[in-house]
Amino acid sequence: MGQVSDAREKLIASALELMHARSYADVGVQELCEHADVRKGSFYHFFPSKGDLTLAALDCQWEMLKAAVLEPVFSKRLPPLKRIGRFFEMLYKQQCAAKGRTGKVLGCPFGNLGLELSTQEEPIRRKVNGVFRELAGYFERALRDAVAAGDLPDQDCRATAHMLVAYLEGVSLMAKTSNDLAMAKGLAGGVARLLAAGAAPQRKVAGRK
């Protein structure tokens, strides 16, 4: 039997590394092939275009995030609000590790591509939007558990979940543009304050007799 090619996986790994460190527009097919040590013919065997490689890389990034962070952190074994806090703490540690390697705050790989390409590449916009919706689903389930446990007042958990995704992406963008992780350091504490300030009770208050 012939040796099984790992060219596809190497191209995806190169796309994840180079596009996160720089941008989609700044990384060409030739550079991706050279970085992956793959022939250009092999690139087009697996991917009709750089956009198709990017979609595969986003899928890979999301699956890795779920396996390494989301599934263990959002385990039912942890208290609901602890799950959310741990998630933000782990993302901060990942950003610190990335800055240690590159000297730069790289930001969110999904948010970066969404900002760059949402008005140009509709398939990538849909992919990133889908990732954000799935991420919000993890938050929403934890929030519903927190409400059920009495840790939070009754509220629109879906809206609060999307607020947390927006908070994450906003802080990631500001940390990247300032190349300073000081703001991101307090992510978990900021979430706690947001939940305390923004969880408006939805229960009806009985009127006075």
JSON list of N, CA, C and O in Angstrom, two decimals, residues 126-184:
[
{"chain": "A", "resi": 126, "resn": "ARG", "atom": "N", "xyz": [-20.94, 33.29, 6.82]},
{"chain": "A", "resi": 126, "resn": "ARG", "atom": "CA", "xyz": [-21.91, 32.35, 7.39]},
{"chain": "A", "resi": 126, "resn": "ARG", "atom": "C", "xyz": [-21.23, 31.39, 8.36]},
{"chain": "A", "resi": 126, "resn": "ARG", "atom": "O", "xyz": [-21.79, 31.04, 9.41]},
{"chain": "A", "resi": 127, "resn": "LYS", "atom": "N", "xyz": [-20.03, 30.96, 8.02]},
{"chain": "A", "resi": 127, "resn": "LYS", "atom": "CA", "xyz": [-19.31, 30.03, 8.89]},
{"chain": "A", "resi": 127, "resn": "LYS", "atom": "C", "xyz": [-19.01, 30.68, 10.24]},
{"chain": "A", "resi": 127, "resn": "LYS", "atom": "O", "xyz": [-19.24, 30.08, 11.30]},
{"chain": "A", "resi": 128, "resn": "VAL", "atom": "N", "xyz": [-18.48, 31.90, 10.22]},
{"chain": "A", "resi": 128, "resn": "VAL", "atom": "CA", "xyz": [-18.13, 32.59, 11.46]},
{"chain": "A", "resi": 128, "resn": "VAL", "atom": "C", "xyz": [-19.40, 32.88, 12.27]},
{"chain": "A", "resi": 128, "resn": "VAL", "atom": "O", "xyz": [-19.42, 32.72, 13.49]},
{"chain": "A", "resi": 129, "resn": "ASN", "atom": "N", "xyz": [-20.45, 33.28, 11.58]},
{"chain": "A", "resi": 129, "resn": "ASN", "atom": "CA", "xyz": [-21.71, 33.53, 12.28]},
{"chain": "A", "resi": 129, "resn": "ASN", "atom": "C", "xyz": [-22.22, 32.27, 12.95]},
{"chain": "A", "resi": 129, "resn": "ASN", "atom": "O", "xyz": [-22.72, 32.31, 14.09]},
{"chain": "A", "resi": 130, "resn": "GLY", "atom": "N", "xyz": [-22.07, 31.14, 12.28]},
{"chain": "A", "resi": 130, "resn": "GLY", "atom": "CA", "xyz": [-22.48, 29.87, 12.87]},
{"chain": "A", "resi": 130, "resn": "GLY", "atom": "C", "xyz": [-21.67, 29.52, 14.10]},
{"chain": "A", "resi": 130, "resn": "GLY", "atom": "O", "xyz": [-22.21, 29.01, 15.09]},
{"chain": "A", "resi": 131, "resn": "VAL", "atom": "N", "xyz": [-20.37, 29.80, 14.06]},
{"chain": "A", "resi": 131, "resn": "VAL", "atom": "CA", "xyz": [-19.51, 29.56, 15.22]},
{"chain": "A", "resi": 131, "resn": "VAL", "atom": "C", "xyz": [-19.98, 30.41, 16.40]},
{"chain": "A", "resi": 131, "resn": "VAL", "atom": "O", "xyz": [-20.10, 29.91, 17.53]},
{"chain": "A", "resi": 132, "resn": "PHE", "atom": "N", "xyz": [-20.25, 31.69, 16.15]},
{"chain": "A", "resi": 132, "resn": "PHE", "atom": "CA", "xyz": [-20.69, 32.56, 17.24]},
{"chain": "A", "resi": 132, "resn": "PHE", "atom": "C", "xyz": [-22.02, 32.10, 17.81]},
{"chain": "A", "resi": 132, "resn": "PHE", "atom": "O", "xyz": [-22.25, 32.18, 19.02]},
{"chain": "A", "resi": 133, "resn": "ARG", "atom": "N", "xyz": [-22.90, 31.60, 16.96]},
{"chain": "A", "resi": 133, "resn": "ARG", "atom": "CA", "xyz": [-24.19, 31.11, 17.45]},
{"chain": "A", "resi": 133, "resn": "ARG", "atom": "C", "xyz": [-24.01, 29.85, 18.31]},
{"chain": "A", "resi": 133, "resn": "ARG", "atom": "O", "xyz": [-24.67, 29.69, 19.34]},
{"chain": "A", "resi": 134, "resn": "GLU", "atom": "N", "xyz": [-23.12, 28.97, 17.88]},
{"chain": "A", "resi": 134, "resn": "GLU", "atom": "CA", "xyz": [-22.86, 27.77, 18.68]},
{"chain": "A", "resi": 134, "resn": "GLU", "atom": "C", "xyz": [-22.23, 28.14, 20.02]},
{"chain": "A", "resi": 134, "resn": "GLU", "atom": "O", "xyz": [-22.57, 27.56, 21.06]},
{"chain": "A", "resi": 135, "resn": "LEU", "atom": "N", "xyz": [-21.30, 29.09, 19.99]},
{"chain": "A", "resi": 135, "resn": "LEU", "atom": "CA", "xyz": [-20.68, 29.53, 21.24]},
{"chain": "A", "resi": 135, "resn": "LEU", "atom": "C", "xyz": [-21.73, 30.13, 22.17]},
{"chain": "A", "resi": 135, "resn": "LEU", "atom": "O", "xyz": [-21.74, 29.84, 23.38]},
{"chain": "A", "resi": 136, "resn": "ALA", "atom": "N", "xyz": [-22.61, 30.93, 21.61]},
{"chain": "A", "resi": 136, "resn": "ALA", "atom": "CA", "xyz": [-23.69, 31.50, 22.43]},
{"chain": "A", "resi": 136, "resn": "ALA", "atom": "C", "xyz": [-24.55, 30.40, 23.03]},
{"chain": "A", "resi": 136, "resn": "ALA", "atom": "O", "xyz": [-25.06, 30.54, 24.15]},
{"chain": "A", "resi": 137, "resn": "GLY", "atom": "N", "xyz": [-24.69, 29.28, 22.33]},
{"chain": "A", "resi": 137, "resn": "GLY", "atom": "CA", "xyz": [-25.47, 28.17, 22.86]},
{"chain": "A", "resi": 137, "resn": "GLY", "atom": "C", "xyz": [-24.86, 27.59, 24.13]},
{"chain": "A", "resi": 137, "resn": "GLY", "atom": "O", "xyz": [-25.58, 27.23, 25.07]},
{"chain": "A", "resi": 138, "resn": "TYR", "atom": "N", "xyz": [-23.54, 27.50, 24.18]},
{"chain": "A", "resi": 138, "resn": "TYR", "atom": "CA", "xyz": [-22.88, 27.03, 25.40]},
{"chain": "A", "resi": 138, "resn": "TYR", "atom": "C", "xyz": [-23.17, 27.99, 26.55]},
{"chain": "A", "resi": 138, "resn": "TYR", "atom": "O", "xyz": [-23.48, 27.57, 27.67]},
{"chain": "A", "resi": 139, "resn": "PHE", "atom": "N", "xyz": [-23.05, 29.29, 26.29]},
{"chain": "A", "resi": 139, "resn": "PHE", "atom": "CA", "xyz": [-23.35, 30.29, 27.32]},
{"chain": "A", "resi": 139, "resn": "PHE", "atom": "C", "xyz": [-24.80, 30.19, 27.76]},
{"chain": "A", "resi": 139, "resn": "PHE", "atom": "O", "xyz": [-25.11, 30.25, 28.96]},
{"chain": "A", "resi": 140, "resn": "GLU", "atom": "N", "xyz": [-25.70, 30.07, 26.79]},
{"chain": "A", "resi": 140, "resn": "GLU", "atom": "CA", "xyz": [-27.13, 30.05, 27.11]},
{"chain": "A", "resi": 140, "resn": "GLU", "atom": "C", "xyz": [-27.48, 28.88, 28.03]},
{"chain": "A", "resi": 140, "resn": "GLU", "atom": "O", "xyz": [-28.24, 29.04, 29.00]},
{"chain": "A", "resi": 141, "resn": "ARG", "atom": "N", "xyz": [-26.93, 27.71, 27.74]},
{"chain": "A", "resi": 141, "resn": "ARG", "atom": "CA", "xyz": [-27.24, 26.55, 28.58]},
{"chain": "A", "resi": 141, "resn": "ARG", "atom": "C", "xyz": [-26.72, 26.74, 30.00]},
{"chain": "A", "resi": 141, "resn": "ARG", "atom": "O", "xyz": [-27.39, 26.38, 30.98]},
{"chain": "A", "resi": 142, "resn": "ALA", "atom": "N", "xyz": [-25.52, 27.31, 30.13]},
{"chain": "A", "resi": 142, "resn": "ALA", "atom": "CA", "xyz": [-24.98, 27.57, 31.47]},
{"chain": "A", "resi": 142, "resn": "ALA", "atom": "C", "xyz": [-25.83, 28.61, 32.20]},
{"chain": "A", "resi": 142, "resn": "ALA", "atom": "O", "xyz": [-26.08, 28.49, 33.41]},
{"chain": "A", "resi": 143, "resn": "LEU", "atom": "N", "xyz": [-26.28, 29.63, 31.49]},
{"chain": "A", "resi": 143, "resn": "LEU", "atom": "CA", "xyz": [-27.10, 30.67, 32.11]},
{"chain": "A", "resi": 143, "resn": "LEU", "atom": "C", "xyz": [-28.44, 30.10, 32.57]},
{"chain": "A", "resi": 143, "resn": "LEU", "atom": "O", "xyz": [-28.93, 30.44, 33.65]},
{"chain": "A", "resi": 144, "resn": "ARG", "atom": "N", "xyz": [-29.04, 29.23, 31.75]},
{"chain": "A", "resi": 144, "resn": "ARG", "atom": "CA", "xyz": [-30.31, 28.62, 32.15]},
{"chain": "A", "resi": 144, "resn": "ARG", "atom": "C", "xyz": [-30.13, 27.77, 33.40]},
{"chain": "A", "resi": 144, "resn": "ARG", "atom": "O", "xyz": [-30.98, 27.75, 34.29]},
{"chain": "A", "resi": 145, "resn": "ASP", "atom": "N", "xyz": [-28.99, 27.07, 33.47]},
{"chain": "A", "resi": 145, "resn": "ASP", "atom": "CA", "xyz": [-28.71, 26.27, 34.67]},
{"chain": "A", "resi": 145, "resn": "ASP", "atom": "C", "xyz": [-28.51, 27.18, 35.89]},
{"chain": "A", "resi": 145, "resn": "ASP", "atom": "O", "xyz": [-28.92, 26.84, 37.00]},
{"chain": "A", "resi": 146, "resn": "ALA", "atom": "N", "xyz": [-27.88, 28.35, 35.66]},
{"chain": "A", "resi": 146, "resn": "ALA", "atom": "CA", "xyz": [-27.67, 29.29, 36.76]},
{"chain": "A", "resi": 146, "resn": "ALA", "atom": "C", "xyz": [-28.99, 29.85, 37.27]},
{"chain": "A", "resi": 146, "resn": "ALA", "atom": "O", "xyz": [-29.19, 30.02, 38.48]},
{"chain": "A", "resi": 147, "resn": "VAL", "atom": "N", "xyz": [-29.90, 30.14, 36.35]},
{"chain": "A", "resi": 147, "resn": "VAL", "atom": "CA", "xyz": [-31.22, 30.62, 36.75]},
{"chain": "A", "resi": 147, "resn": "VAL", "atom": "C", "xyz": [-31.96, 29.54, 37.53]},
{"chain": "A", "resi": 147, "resn": "VAL", "atom": "O", "xyz": [-32.56, 29.80, 38.57]},
{"chain": "A", "resi": 148, "resn": "ALA", "atom": "N", "xyz": [-31.91, 28.31, 37.02]},
{"chain": "A", "resi": 148, "resn": "ALA", "atom": "CA", "xyz": [-32.60, 27.20, 37.70]},
{"chain": "A", "resi": 148, "resn": "ALA", "atom": "C", "xyz": [-32.04, 26.96, 39.10]},
{"chain": "A", "resi": 148, "resn": "ALA", "atom": "O", "xyz": [-32.77, 26.58, 40.02]},
{"chain": "A", "resi": 149, "resn": "ALA", "atom": "N", "xyz": [-30.72, 27.20, 39.26]},
{"chain": "A", "resi": 149, "resn": "ALA", "atom": "CA", "xyz": [-30.09, 26.98, 40.57]},
{"chain": "A", "resi": 149, "resn": "ALA", "atom": "C", "xyz": [-30.28, 28.16, 41.51]},
{"chain": "A", "resi": 149, "resn": "ALA", "atom": "O", "xyz": [-29.89, 28.10, 42.68]},
{"chain": "A", "resi": 150, "resn": "GLY", "atom": "N", "xyz": [-30.86, 29.25, 41.01]},
{"chain": "A", "resi": 150, "resn": "GLY", "atom": "CA", "xyz": [-31.05, 30.44, 41.83]},
{"chain": "A", "resi": 150, "resn": "GLY", "atom": "C", "xyz": [-29.82, 31.33, 41.90]},
{"chain": "A", "resi": 150, "resn": "GLY", "atom": "O", "xyz": [-29.77, 32.26, 42.70]},
{"chain": "A", "resi": 151, "resn": "ASP", "atom": "N", "xyz": [-28.83, 31.08, 41.05]},
{"chain": "A", "resi": 151, "resn": "ASP", "atom": "CA", "xyz": [-27.62, 31.91, 41.04]},
{"chain": "A", "resi": 151, "resn": "ASP", "atom": "C", "xyz": [-27.80, 33.21, 40.27]},
{"chain": "A", "resi": 151, "resn": "ASP", "atom": "O", "xyz": [-27.04, 34.16, 40.46]},
{"chain": "A", "resi": 152, "resn": "LEU", "atom": "N", "xyz": [-28.81, 33.24, 39.40]},
{"chain": "A", "resi": 152, "resn": "LEU", "atom": "CA", "xyz": [-29.14, 34.44, 38.64]},
{"chain": "A", "resi": 152, "resn": "LEU", "atom": "C", "xyz": [-30.65, 34.61, 38.66]},
{"chain": "A", "resi": 152, "resn": "LEU", "atom": "O", "xyz": [-31.39, 33.62, 38.72]},
{"chain": "A", "resi": 153, "resn": "PRO", "atom": "N", "xyz": [-31.13, 35.83, 38.56]},
{"chain": "A", "resi": 153, "resn": "PRO", "atom": "CA", "xyz": [-32.58, 36.03, 38.43]},
{"chain": "A", "resi": 153, "resn": "PRO", "atom": "C", "xyz": [-33.05, 35.58, 37.05]},
{"chain": "A", "resi": 153, "resn": "PRO", "atom": "O", "xyz": [-32.26, 35.46, 36.11]},
{"chain": "A", "resi": 154, "resn": "ASP", "atom": "N", "xyz": [-34.33, 35.32, 36.92]},
{"chain": "A", "resi": 154, "resn": "ASP", "atom": "CA", "xyz": [-34.92, 34.94, 35.65]},
{"chain": "A", "resi": 154, "resn": "ASP", "atom": "C", "xyz": [-34.65, 36.04, 34.63]},
{"chain": "A", "resi": 154, "resn": "ASP", "atom": "O", "xyz": [-34.72, 37.24, 34.95]},
{"chain": "A", "resi": 155, "resn": "GLN", "atom": "N", "xyz": [-34.31, 35.65, 33.41]},
{"chain": "A", "resi": 155, "resn": "GLN", "atom": "CA", "xyz": [-33.94, 36.62, 32.39]},
{"chain": "A", "resi": 155, "resn": "GLN", "atom": "C", "xyz": [-34.01, 35.99, 31.02]},
{"chain": "A", "resi": 155, "resn": "GLN", "atom": "O", "xyz": [-34.25, 34.79, 30.88]},
{"chain": "A", "resi": 156, "resn": "ASP", "atom": "N", "xyz": [-33.76, 36.78, 30.00]},
{"chain": "A", "resi": 156, "resn": "ASP", "atom": "CA", "xyz": [-33.67, 36.31, 28.62]},
{"chain": "A", "resi": 156, "resn": "ASP", "atom": "C", "xyz": [-32.27, 35.73, 28.43]},
{"chain": "A", "resi": 156, "resn": "ASP", "atom": "O", "xyz": [-31.32, 36.45, 28.08]},
{"chain": "A", "resi": 157, "resn": "CYS", "atom": "N", "xyz": [-32.12, 34.44, 28.68]},
{"chain": "A", "resi": 157, "resn": "CYS", "atom": "CA", "xyz": [-30.78, 33.82, 28.66]},
{"chain": "A", "resi": 157, "resn": "CYS", "atom": "C", "xyz": [-30.16, 33.85, 27.27]},
{"chain": "A", "resi": 157, "resn": "CYS", "atom": "O", "xyz": [-28.93, 33.95, 27.14]},
{"chain": "A", "resi": 158, "resn": "ARG", "atom": "N", "xyz": [-30.98, 33.77, 26.24]},
{"chain": "A", "resi": 158, "resn": "ARG", "atom": "CA", "xyz": [-30.43, 33.82, 24.88]},
{"chain": "A", "resi": 158, "resn": "ARG", "atom": "C", "xyz": [-29.82, 35.18, 24.59]},
{"chain": "A", "resi": 158, "resn": "ARG", "atom": "O", "xyz": [-28.71, 35.28, 24.05]},
{"chain": "A", "resi": 159, "resn": "ALA", "atom": "N", "xyz": [-30.52, 36.24, 24.96]},
{"chain": "A", "resi": 159, "resn": "ALA", "atom": "CA", "xyz": [-29.98, 37.59, 24.74]},
{"chain": "A", "resi": 159, "resn": "ALA", "atom": "C", "xyz": [-28.71, 37.80, 25.56]},
{"chain": "A", "resi": 159, "resn": "ALA", "atom": "O", "xyz": [-27.73, 38.39, 25.08]},
{"chain": "A", "resi": 160, "resn": "THR", "atom": "N", "xyz": [-28.70, 37.33, 26.80]},
{"chain": "A", "resi": 160, "resn": "THR", "atom": "CA", "xyz": [-27.51, 37.47, 27.64]},
{"chain": "A", "resi": 160, "resn": "THR", "atom": "C", "xyz": [-26.34, 36.70, 27.06]},
{"chain": "A", "resi": 160, "resn": "THR", "atom": "O", "xyz": [-25.19, 37.16, 27.07]},
{"chain": "A", "resi": 161, "resn": "ALA", "atom": "N", "xyz": [-26.62, 35.52, 26.50]},
{"chain": "A", "resi": 161, "resn": "ALA", "atom": "CA", "xyz": [-25.56, 34.71, 25.89]},
{"chain": "A", "resi": 161, "resn": "ALA", "atom": "C", "xyz": [-24.92, 35.43, 24.72]},
{"chain": "A", "resi": 161, "resn": "ALA", "atom": "O", "xyz": [-23.68, 35.46, 24.57]},
{"chain": "A", "resi": 162, "resn": "HIS", "atom": "N", "xyz": [-25.73, 36.05, 23.89]},
{"chain": "A", "resi": 162, "resn": "HIS", "atom": "CA", "xyz": [-25.18, 36.80, 22.75]},
{"chain": "A", "resi": 162, "resn": "HIS", "atom": "C", "xyz": [-24.42, 38.04, 23.23]},
{"chain": "A", "resi": 162, "resn": "HIS", "atom": "O", "xyz": [-23.44, 38.45, 22.60]},
{"chain": "A", "resi": 163, "resn": "MET", "atom": "N", "xyz": [-24.87, 38.61, 24.34]},
{"chain": "A", "resi": 163, "resn": "MET", "atom": "CA", "xyz": [-24.13, 39.74, 24.93]},
{"chain": "A", "resi": 163, "resn": "MET", "atom": "C", "xyz": [-22.73, 39.29, 25.34]},
{"chain": "A", "resi": 163, "resn": "MET", "atom": "O", "xyz": [-21.74, 40.02, 25.14]},
{"chain": "A", "resi": 164, "resn": "LEU", "atom": "N", "xyz": [-22.61, 38.08, 25.89]},
{"chain": "A", "resi": 164, "resn": "LEU", "atom": "CA", "xyz": [-21.31, 37.58, 26.31]},
{"chain": "A", "resi": 164, "resn": "LEU", "atom": "C", "xyz": [-20.39, 37.34, 25.11]},
{"chain": "A", "resi": 164, "resn": "LEU", "atom": "O", "xyz": [-19.19, 37.60, 25.19]},
{"chain": "A", "resi": 165, "resn": "VAL", "atom": "N", "xyz": [-20.94, 36.85, 24.00]},
{"chain": "A", "resi": 165, "resn": "VAL", "atom": "CA", "xyz": [-20.12, 36.69, 22.79]},
{"chain": "A", "resi": 165, "resn": "VAL", "atom": "C", "xyz": [-19.65, 38.05, 22.30]},
{"chain": "A", "resi": 165, "resn": "VAL", "atom": "O", "xyz": [-18.47, 38.22, 21.93]},
{"chain": "A", "resi": 166, "resn": "ALA", "atom": "N", "xyz": [-20.54, 39.03, 22.32]},
{"chain": "A", "resi": 166, "resn": "ALA", "atom": "CA", "xyz": [-20.16, 40.38, 21.89]},
{"chain": "A", "resi": 166, "resn": "ALA", "atom": "C", "xyz": [-19.08, 40.96, 22.81]},
{"chain": "A", "resi": 166, "resn": "ALA", "atom": "O", "xyz": [-18.13, 41.62, 22.34]},
{"chain": "A", "resi": 167, "resn": "TYR", "atom": "N", "xyz": [-19.20, 40.72, 24.09]},
{"chain": "A", "resi": 167, "resn": "TYR", "atom": "CA", "xyz": [-18.19, 41.19, 25.04]},
{"chain": "A", "resi": 167, "resn": "TYR", "atom": "C", "xyz": [-16.84, 40.55, 24.75]},
{"chain": "A", "resi": 167, "resn": "TYR", "atom": "O", "xyz": [-15.81, 41.23, 24.70]},
{"chain": "A", "resi": 168, "resn": "LEU", "atom": "N", "xyz": [-16.84, 39.24, 24.53]},
{"chain": "A", "resi": 168, "resn": "LEU", "atom": "CA", "xyz": [-15.61, 38.53, 24.23]},
{"chain": "A", "resi": 168, "resn": "LEU", "atom": "C", "xyz": [-14.94, 39.09, 22.98]},
{"chain": "A", "resi": 168, "resn": "LEU", "atom": "O", "xyz": [-13.74, 39.37, 22.97]},
{"chain": "A", "resi": 169, "resn": "GLU", "atom": "N", "xyz": [-15.72, 39.26, 21.93]},
{"chain": "A", "resi": 169, "resn": "GLU", "atom": "CA", "xyz": [-15.14, 39.73, 20.66]},
{"chain": "A", "resi": 169, "resn": "GLU", "atom": "C", "xyz": [-14.69, 41.19, 20.75]},
{"chain": "A", "resi": 169, "resn": "GLU", "atom": "O", "xyz": [-13.67, 41.56, 20.18]},
{"chain": "A", "resi": 170, "resn": "GLY", "atom": "N", "xyz": [-15.43, 42.00, 21.50]},
{"chain": "A", "resi": 170, "resn": "GLY", "atom": "CA", "xyz": [-15.03, 43.40, 21.67]},
{"chain": "A", "resi": 170, "resn": "GLY", "atom": "C", "xyz": [-13.73, 43.54, 22.43]},
{"chain": "A", "resi": 170, "resn": "GLY", "atom": "O", "xyz": [-12.83, 44.30, 22.03]},
{"chain": "A", "resi": 171, "resn": "VAL", "atom": "N", "xyz": [-13.60, 42.80, 23.53]},
{"chain": "A", "resi": 171, "resn": "VAL", "atom": "CA", "xyz": [-12.36, 42.85, 24.31]},
{"chain": "A", "resi": 171, "resn": "VAL", "atom": "C", "xyz": [-11.20, 42.29, 23.49]},
{"chain": "A", "resi": 171, "resn": "VAL", "atom": "O", "xyz": [-10.09, 42.83, 23.52]},
{"chain": "A", "resi": 172, "resn": "SER", "atom": "N", "xyz": [-11.44, 41.22, 22.74]},
{"chain": "A", "resi": 172, "resn": "SER", "atom": "CA", "xyz": [-10.38, 40.64, 21.90]},
{"chain": "A", "resi": 172, "resn": "SER", "atom": "C", "xyz": [-9.89, 41.64, 20.87]},
{"chain": "A", "resi": 172, "resn": "SER", "atom": "O", "xyz": [-8.68, 41.76, 20.63]},
{"chain": "A", "resi": 173, "resn": "LEU", "atom": "N", "xyz": [-10.83, 42.37, 20.26]},
{"chain": "A", "resi": 173, "resn": "LEU", "atom": "CA", "xyz": [-10.45, 43.37, 19.26]},
{"chain": "A", "resi": 173, "resn": "LEU", "atom": "C", "xyz": [-9.64, 44.49, 19.88]},
{"chain": "A", "resi": 173, "resn": "LEU", "atom": "O", "xyz": [-8.60, 44.92, 19.35]},
{"chain": "A", "resi": 174, "resn": "MET", "atom": "N", "xyz": [-10.08, 44.98, 21.04]},
{"chain": "A", "resi": 174, "resn": "MET", "atom": "CA", "xyz": [-9.37, 46.09, 21.68]},
{"chain": "A", "resi": 174, "resn": "MET", "atom": "C", "xyz": [-7.99, 45.67, 22.18]},
{"chain": "A", "resi": 174, "resn": "MET", "atom": "O", "xyz": [-7.02, 46.43, 22.09]},
{"chain": "A", "resi": 175, "resn": "ALA", "atom": "N", "xyz": [-7.89, 44.44, 22.69]},
{"chain": "A", "resi": 175, "resn": "ALA", "atom": "CA", "xyz": [-6.58, 43.94, 23.12]},
{"chain": "A", "resi": 175, "resn": "ALA", "atom": "C", "xyz": [-5.64, 43.80, 21.93]},
{"chain": "A", "resi": 175, "resn": "ALA", "atom": "O", "xyz": [-4.45, 44.11, 22.02]},
{"chain": "A", "resi": 176, "resn": "LYS", "atom": "N", "xyz": [-6.19, 43.36, 20.78]},
{"chain": "A", "resi": 176, "resn": "LYS", "atom": "CA", "xyz": [-5.36, 43.21, 19.59]},
{"chain": "A", "resi": 176, "resn": "LYS", "atom": "C", "xyz": [-4.90, 44.57, 19.06]},
{"chain": "A", "resi": 176, "resn": "LYS", "atom": "O", "xyz": [-3.73, 44.74, 18.71]},
{"chain": "A", "resi": 177, "resn": "THR", "atom": "N", "xyz": [-5.79, 45.54, 18.99]},
{"chain": "A", "resi": 177, "resn": "THR", "atom": "CA", "xyz": [-5.41, 46.84, 18.43]},
{"chain": "A", "resi": 177, "resn": "THR", "atom": "C", "xyz": [-4.45, 47.60, 19.33]},
{"chain": "A", "resi": 177, "resn": "THR", "atom": "O", "xyz": [-3.66, 48.41, 18.84]},
{"chain": "A", "resi": 178, "resn": "SER", "atom": "N", "xyz": [-4.49, 47.32, 20.64]},
{"chain": "A", "resi": 178, "resn": "SER", "atom": "CA", "xyz": [-3.53, 47.96, 21.55]},
{"chain": "A", "resi": 178, "resn": "SER", "atom": "C", "xyz": [-2.29, 47.11, 21.76]},
{"chain": "A", "resi": 178, "resn": "SER", "atom": "O", "xyz": [-1.32, 47.56, 22.37]},
{"chain": "A", "resi": 179, "resn": "ASN", "atom": "N", "xyz": [-2.32, 45.86, 21.25]},
{"chain": "A", "resi": 179, "resn": "ASN", "atom": "CA", "xyz": [-1.26, 44.87, 21.47]},
{"chain": "A", "resi": 179, "resn": "ASN", "atom": "C", "xyz": [-0.93, 44.75, 22.96]},
{"chain": "A", "resi": 179, "resn": "ASN", "atom": "O", "xyz": [0.23, 44.69, 23.36]},
{"chain": "A", "resi": 180, "resn": "ASP", "atom": "N", "xyz": [-1.98, 44.71, 23.75]},
{"chain": "A", "resi": 180, "resn": "ASP", "atom": "CA", "xyz": [-1.83, 44.70, 25.21]},
{"chain": "A", "resi": 180, "resn": "ASP", "atom": "C", "xyz": [-2.91, 43.81, 25.80]},
{"chain": "A", "resi": 180, "resn": "ASP", "atom": "O", "xyz": [-4.10, 44.04, 25.60]},
{"chain": "A", "resi": 181, "resn": "LEU", "atom": "N", "xyz": [-2.50, 42.79, 26.54]},
{"chain": "A", "resi": 181, "resn": "LEU", "atom": "CA", "xyz": [-3.45, 41.86, 27.14]},
{"chain": "A", "resi": 181, "resn": "LEU", "atom": "C", "xyz": [-3.97, 42.30, 28.50]},
{"chain": "A", "resi": 181, "resn": "LEU", "atom": "O", "xyz": [-4.70, 41.56, 29.14]},
{"chain": "A", "resi": 182, "resn": "ALA", "atom": "N", "xyz": [-3.57, 43.49, 28.94]},
{"chain": "A", "resi": 182, "resn": "ALA", "atom": "CA", "xyz": [-4.01, 43.95, 30.26]},
{"chain": "A", "resi": 182, "resn": "ALA", "atom": "C", "xyz": [-5.53, 43.99, 30.34]},
{"chain": "A", "resi": 182, "resn": "ALA", "atom": "O", "xyz": [-6.13, 43.60, 31.36]},
{"chain": "A", "resi": 183, "resn": "MET", "atom": "N", "xyz": [-6.17, 44.46, 29.27]},
{"chain": "A", "resi": 183, "resn": "MET", "atom": "CA", "xyz": [-7.63, 44.54, 29.28]},
{"chain": "A", "resi": 183, "resn": "MET", "atom": "C", "xyz": [-8.24, 43.15, 29.34]},
{"chain": "A", "resi": 183, "resn": "MET", "atom": "O", "xyz": [-9.22, 42.90, 30.04]},
{"chain": "A", "resi": 184, "resn": "ALA", "atom": "N", "xyz": [-7.66, 42.21, 28.60]},
{"chain": "A", "resi": 184, "resn": "ALA", "atom": "CA", "xyz": [-8.20, 40.85, 28.55]},
{"chain": "A", "resi": 184, "resn": "ALA", "atom": "C", "xyz": [-7.98, 40.09, 29.85]},
{"chain": "A", "resi": 184, "resn": "ALA", "atom": "O", "xyz": [-8.65, 39.09, 30.11]}
]
